[in-house]
Amino acid sequence: MLFRSAADFFDDADDRVKALRGKAAVVHAGAFLHLFTLEKATSAVCRMIELGRQQKGTLILGRVLGRREAAHVMYKDAIRTLAYRHNWVSMKKMWEDAAERTGTKWDVWTKQRDIPREPGKDEWLEPDSVVVAFCARRVS
């Protein structure tokens, strides 16, 4: 089946999303979860769990723009929207919440690192910005 347009990731009725359920051995979510509020990001993780194979060893990994102190912030692009900036602790907690909601178990690894600053190139970054990487491996 070939699809020519993007699916709505959060739409349960979208046939393109339905076609992917339970199929992915690996899901990569780079620079994705930081676009949403904490609740919407948790829903996105639940959806990724749904798209992943329902067996031990399935991997979901990625990274987000975060903050040393996790919090909701106003995302400053063309449209001002509220988004959640994780740190390594809040990322791990979000995964625990998603696992509970989906009745699954995951080993979750998180790592936080500072972002090197280059004068004249990254004034848009908040001073306490970090990158939070995560890797979740399904254990049941």
Coordinates of N, CA and C in Angstrom, one line a residue:
M1 N 0.8 -1.2 0.0 CA 0.0 0.0 0.0 C 0.9 1.2 0.0
L2 N 0.7 2.1 -0.9 CA 1.5 3.3 -1.1 C 0.7 4.6 -0.7
F3 N 1.2 5.4 0.2 CA 0.5 6.6 0.7 C 1.3 7.8 0.1
R4 N 0.6 8.8 -0.4 CA 1.3 9.9 -1.0 C 1.2 11.2 -0.1
S5 N 0.6 11.1 1.0 CA 0.5 12.3 1.9 C 0.8 11.9 3.3
A6 N 1.1 12.8 4.1 CA 1.5 12.6 5.5 C 0.2 12.1 6.3
A7 N 0.4 11.2 7.2 CA -0.7 10.8 8.1 C -0.7 11.7 9.3
D8 N -1.9 11.7 9.9 CA -2.1 12.4 11.2 C -1.7 11.4 12.3
F9 N -0.6 11.6 12.9 CA 0.0 10.7 13.9 C -1.0 10.4 15.0
F10 N -1.8 11.4 15.4 CA -2.7 11.3 16.5 C -4.1 10.8 16.2
D11 N -4.4 10.6 14.9 CA -5.7 10.3 14.5 C -5.9 8.7 14.5
D12 N -6.7 8.2 15.4 CA -7.0 6.8 15.5 C -7.6 6.2 14.3
A13 N -8.4 7.1 13.5 CA -9.1 6.6 12.4 C -8.3 6.7 11.1
D14 N -7.1 7.3 11.1 CA -6.3 7.4 9.9 C -5.8 6.0 9.4
D15 N -6.2 5.6 8.2 CA -5.8 4.3 7.7 C -4.3 4.2 7.6
R16 N -3.6 5.3 7.4 CA -2.1 5.2 7.3 C -1.5 4.9 8.6
V17 N -2.1 5.4 9.7 CA -1.6 5.0 11.0 C -2.0 3.6 11.3
K18 N -3.2 3.2 11.1 CA -3.7 1.9 11.3 C -2.8 0.8 10.6
A19 N -2.3 1.1 9.4 CA -1.5 0.2 8.7 C -0.1 -0.1 9.3
L20 N 0.3 0.8 10.2 CA 1.6 0.7 10.8 C 1.5 0.0 12.2
R21 N 0.4 -0.1 12.8 CA 0.2 -0.7 14.1 C 0.9 -2.0 14.2
G22 N 1.8 -2.1 15.3 CA 2.4 -3.4 15.6 C 3.5 -3.8 14.6
K23 N 3.9 -2.9 13.7 CA 4.8 -3.3 12.6 C 6.3 -3.0 12.8
A24 N 6.6 -1.9 13.6 CA 7.9 -1.4 13.7 C 8.8 -2.1 14.7
A25 N 9.9 -2.6 14.3 CA 10.9 -3.1 15.2 C 11.7 -2.0 15.9
V26 N 11.9 -0.9 15.2 CA 12.6 0.3 15.7 C 11.8 1.5 15.3
V27 N 11.6 2.4 16.3 CA 10.9 3.7 16.0 C 11.9 4.8 16.5
H28 N 12.2 5.7 15.5 CA 13.1 6.8 15.9 C 12.3 8.1 15.9
A29 N 12.4 8.8 17.0 CA 11.7 10.0 17.2 C 12.7 11.2 17.5
G30 N 13.5 11.5 16.6 CA 14.4 12.6 16.7 C 13.8 14.0 16.6
A31 N 14.0 14.9 17.6 CA 13.5 16.2 17.5 C 12.0 16.3 17.3
F32 N 11.2 15.4 18.0 CA 9.8 15.3 17.8 C 9.0 15.6 19.1
L33 N 9.3 14.9 20.2 CA 8.5 15.0 21.4 C 8.5 16.4 22.0
H34 N 9.6 17.2 21.8 CA 9.7 18.5 22.4 C 8.7 19.5 21.8
L35 N 8.0 19.1 20.7 CA 7.0 20.0 20.1 C 5.7 20.1 20.8
F36 N 5.5 19.3 21.8 CA 4.2 19.1 22.4 C 4.2 19.5 23.9
T37 N 3.0 19.6 24.5 CA 2.8 19.7 25.9 C 3.2 18.3 26.5
L38 N 3.4 18.3 27.8 CA 3.7 17.0 28.4 C 2.6 15.9 28.2
E39 N 1.4 16.3 28.3 CA 0.3 15.4 28.0 C 0.3 14.9 26.6
K40 N 0.5 15.8 25.6 CA 0.5 15.4 24.2 C 1.7 14.5 23.9
A41 N 2.8 14.9 24.5 CA 4.0 14.1 24.3 C 3.9 12.7 24.9
T42 N 3.2 12.5 26.0 CA 3.0 11.2 26.6 C 2.0 10.4 25.7
S43 N 1.0 11.1 25.1 CA 0.2 10.4 24.1 C 1.0 10.0 22.9
A44 N 1.9 10.8 22.5 CA 2.8 10.4 21.3 C 3.6 9.2 21.6
V45 N 4.1 9.1 22.9 CA 4.9 7.9 23.2 C 4.0 6.7 23.2
C46 N 2.7 6.8 23.7 CA 1.8 5.7 23.7 C 1.5 5.3 22.3
R47 N 1.4 6.2 21.4 CA 1.2 5.9 20.0 C 2.4 5.2 19.4
M48 N 3.6 5.6 19.7 CA 4.8 4.9 19.3 C 4.9 3.5 19.8
I49 N 4.5 3.3 21.0 CA 4.4 2.0 21.6 C 3.4 1.1 20.8
E50 N 2.3 1.7 20.4 CA 1.3 1.0 19.6 C 1.8 0.6 18.2
L51 N 2.6 1.5 17.6 CA 3.2 1.2 16.3 C 4.3 0.2 16.4
G52 N 4.9 0.1 17.5 CA 6.0 -0.9 17.6 C 5.5 -2.3 17.7
R53 N 6.4 -3.2 17.4 CA 6.1 -4.7 17.5 C 5.7 -5.0 18.9
Q54 N 4.8 -5.8 19.1 CA 4.3 -6.2 20.5 C 5.1 -7.3 21.0
Q55 N 6.4 -7.2 21.0 CA 7.3 -8.2 21.5 C 8.5 -7.7 22.2
K56 N 9.2 -8.5 23.0 CA 10.4 -8.1 23.7 C 11.5 -7.6 22.6
G57 N 12.2 -6.6 23.0 CA 13.3 -6.2 22.1 C 13.0 -5.0 21.2
T58 N 11.7 -4.7 21.0 CA 11.3 -3.5 20.2 C 12.0 -2.3 20.8
L59 N 12.5 -1.4 20.0 CA 13.3 -0.2 20.4 C 12.5 1.0 20.0
I60 N 12.5 2.0 20.9 CA 12.0 3.3 20.5 C 13.1 4.3 21.1
L61 N 13.6 5.1 20.2 CA 14.7 6.0 20.6 C 14.6 7.3 19.9
G62 N 15.3 8.3 20.5 CA 15.3 9.6 19.9 C 16.0 10.6 20.8
R63 N 15.7 11.9 20.6 CA 16.2 13.0 21.3 C 15.3 14.2 21.3
V64 N 15.4 15.0 22.2 CA 14.6 16.2 22.3 C 15.4 17.4 22.7
L65 N 15.0 18.6 22.4 CA 15.5 19.8 23.0 C 14.9 19.9 24.4
G66 N 15.8 20.0 25.4 CA 15.3 20.1 26.7 C 15.8 21.3 27.5
R67 N 15.6 21.2 28.8 CA 16.1 22.2 29.8 C 16.7 21.5 31.0
R68 N 17.6 22.1 31.7 CA 18.1 21.5 32.9 C 17.0 21.3 33.9
E69 N 16.1 22.2 34.0 CA 14.9 22.1 34.9 C 13.7 21.9 33.9
A70 N 13.1 20.8 33.9 CA 12.0 20.5 33.0 C 10.8 21.4 33.3
A71 N 10.2 21.9 32.2 CA 9.0 22.8 32.4 C 8.4 23.0 31.0
H72 N 7.1 23.5 31.1 CA 6.4 24.0 29.9 C 7.0 25.4 29.6
V73 N 7.2 25.6 28.3 CA 7.7 26.9 27.8 C 6.9 27.3 26.6
M74 N 6.9 28.5 26.2 CA 6.3 29.0 25.0 C 7.3 28.7 23.8
Y75 N 6.8 27.9 22.8 CA 7.7 27.6 21.7 C 7.6 28.8 20.8
K76 N 8.8 29.4 20.4 CA 8.8 30.7 19.7 C 9.1 30.5 18.2
D77 N 8.1 30.0 17.5 CA 8.2 30.0 16.1 C 7.2 30.9 15.5
A78 N 6.7 30.6 14.3 CA 5.7 31.5 13.7 C 4.4 31.6 14.5
I79 N 4.1 30.5 15.1 CA 2.9 30.4 16.0 C 3.3 30.1 17.4
R80 N 3.0 30.9 18.3 CA 3.4 30.7 19.7 C 2.5 29.6 20.3
T81 N 3.2 28.5 20.7 CA 2.5 27.4 21.3 C 3.2 26.9 22.6
L82 N 2.5 26.3 23.5 CA 3.1 25.8 24.7 C 3.7 24.4 24.4
A83 N 4.9 24.2 24.8 CA 5.6 22.9 24.6 C 6.3 22.6 25.9
Y84 N 6.6 21.3 26.1 CA 7.3 20.8 27.3 C 8.8 20.6 27.0
R85 N 9.6 21.1 27.8 CA 11.1 20.8 27.7 C 11.5 19.9 28.8
H86 N 11.9 18.7 28.4 CA 12.3 17.6 29.3 C 13.7 17.8 29.8
N87 N 14.0 17.2 31.0 CA 15.3 16.8 31.4 C 15.4 15.3 31.4
W88 N 16.5 14.7 31.8 CA 16.6 13.3 31.8 C 15.6 12.6 32.7
V89 N 15.3 13.3 33.9 CA 14.4 12.7 34.9 C 13.0 12.7 34.4
S90 N 12.5 13.8 33.8 CA 11.1 13.9 33.4 C 10.9 13.0 32.2
M91 N 11.9 12.8 31.3 CA 11.8 11.9 30.2 C 11.5 10.5 30.7
K92 N 12.3 10.1 31.7 CA 12.2 8.7 32.2 C 10.8 8.6 32.8
K93 N 10.3 9.6 33.6 CA 9.0 9.6 34.2 C 7.9 9.5 33.1
M94 N 8.0 10.3 32.0 CA 7.0 10.2 31.0 C 6.9 8.8 30.4
W95 N 8.1 8.1 30.2 CA 8.0 6.7 29.8 C 7.4 5.8 30.8
E96 N 7.6 6.0 32.0 CA 6.9 5.2 33.0 C 5.4 5.4 32.9
D97 N 4.9 6.6 32.8 CA 3.5 6.9 32.6 C 2.9 6.3 31.4
A98 N 3.7 6.4 30.3 CA 3.2 5.8 29.0 C 3.1 4.2 29.1
A99 N 4.1 3.6 29.8 CA 4.1 2.2 29.9 C 2.9 1.7 30.8
E100 N 2.6 2.5 31.8 CA 1.5 2.2 32.7 C 0.2 2.3 31.9
R101 N 0.0 3.4 31.1 CA -1.2 3.5 30.3 C -1.4 2.4 29.3
T102 N -0.3 1.9 28.7 CA -0.4 0.9 27.6 C -0.2 -0.5 28.2
G103 N 0.0 -0.7 29.5 CA 0.2 -2.0 30.0 C 1.4 -2.8 29.5
T104 N 2.5 -2.0 29.2 CA 3.7 -2.6 28.7 C 4.8 -2.3 29.7
K105 N 6.0 -3.0 29.5 CA 7.1 -2.7 30.4 C 8.3 -2.4 29.5
W106 N 9.1 -1.4 29.9 CA 10.3 -1.0 29.1 C 11.5 -0.7 30.0
D107 N 12.6 -1.0 29.5 CA 13.9 -0.5 30.1 C 14.2 0.8 29.4
V108 N 14.3 1.9 30.2 CA 14.5 3.2 29.6 C 15.8 3.8 30.0
W109 N 16.6 4.2 29.0 CA 17.9 4.8 29.2 C 17.7 6.3 28.8
T110 N 18.2 7.2 29.6 CA 18.1 8.6 29.2 C 19.5 9.2 29.5
K111 N 19.8 10.2 28.7 CA 21.1 10.9 28.9 C 20.9 12.4 28.5
Q112 N 21.5 13.2 29.3 CA 21.3 14.7 29.1 C 22.7 15.3 28.9
R113 N 22.8 16.2 27.9 CA 24.1 16.9 27.7 C 23.8 18.3 27.3
D114 N 24.8 19.2 27.8 CA 24.7 20.6 27.4 C 24.9 20.8 25.9
I115 N 24.4 21.9 25.4 CA 24.6 22.2 24.0 C 25.8 23.2 23.9
P116 N 26.8 22.8 23.1 CA 27.9 23.8 22.9 C 27.4 25.0 22.2
R117 N 27.8 26.2 22.7 CA 27.4 27.5 22.2 C 28.4 28.0 21.2
E118 N 27.8 28.5 20.0 CA 28.7 29.2 19.1 C 28.1 30.6 18.9
P119 N 28.9 31.6 19.2 CA 28.5 33.0 19.1 C 28.0 33.3 17.7
G120 N 26.8 33.9 17.6 CA 26.2 34.3 16.4 C 25.4 33.2 15.7
K121 N 25.4 32.0 16.3 CA 24.7 30.9 15.6 C 23.5 30.4 16.4
D122 N 23.5 30.6 17.7 CA 22.4 29.9 18.5 C 21.8 30.8 19.6
E123 N 21.6 32.1 19.2 CA 21.0 33.0 20.1 C 19.5 32.6 20.5
W124 N 18.9 31.8 19.6 CA 17.5 31.3 19.8 C 17.4 30.3 21.0
L125 N 18.5 29.7 21.3 CA 18.5 28.7 22.4 C 18.4 29.4 23.8
E126 N 17.5 28.9 24.6 CA 17.5 29.4 26.0 C 18.8 29.0 26.7
P127 N 19.2 29.8 27.7 CA 20.5 29.6 28.3 C 20.6 28.2 29.0
D128 N 19.6 27.6 29.5 CA 19.7 26.4 30.2 C 19.3 25.2 29.3
S129 N 19.3 25.4 27.9 CA 18.9 24.3 27.0 C 19.9 23.2 27.0
V130 N 19.4 22.0 26.9 CA 20.2 20.7 26.9 C 19.6 19.8 25.8
V131 N 20.3 18.8 25.4 CA 19.7 17.7 24.6 C 19.5 16.5 25.5
V132 N 18.3 16.0 25.4 CA 18.0 14.7 26.2 C 17.8 13.6 25.2
A133 N 18.6 12.6 25.2 CA 18.5 11.4 24.4 C 17.8 10.3 25.2
F134 N 17.1 9.5 24.5 CA 16.4 8.3 25.2 C 16.4 7.1 24.3
C135 N 16.5 6.0 24.9 CA 16.3 4.7 24.2 C 15.5 3.8 25.2
A136 N 14.4 3.3 24.6 CA 13.5 2.4 25.4 C 13.5 1.1 24.7
R137 N 13.7 0.0 25.5 CA 13.7 -1.4 24.9 C 12.5 -2.1 25.7
R138 N 11.6 -2.6 24.8 CA 10.5 -3.4 25.4 C 11.0 -4.7 26.1
V139 N 10.5 -4.9 27.3 CA 10.9 -6.1 28.0 C 9.7 -7.0 28.2
S140 N 8.4 -6.5 28.0 CA 7.3 -7.4 28.0 C 6.1 -6.7 27.3

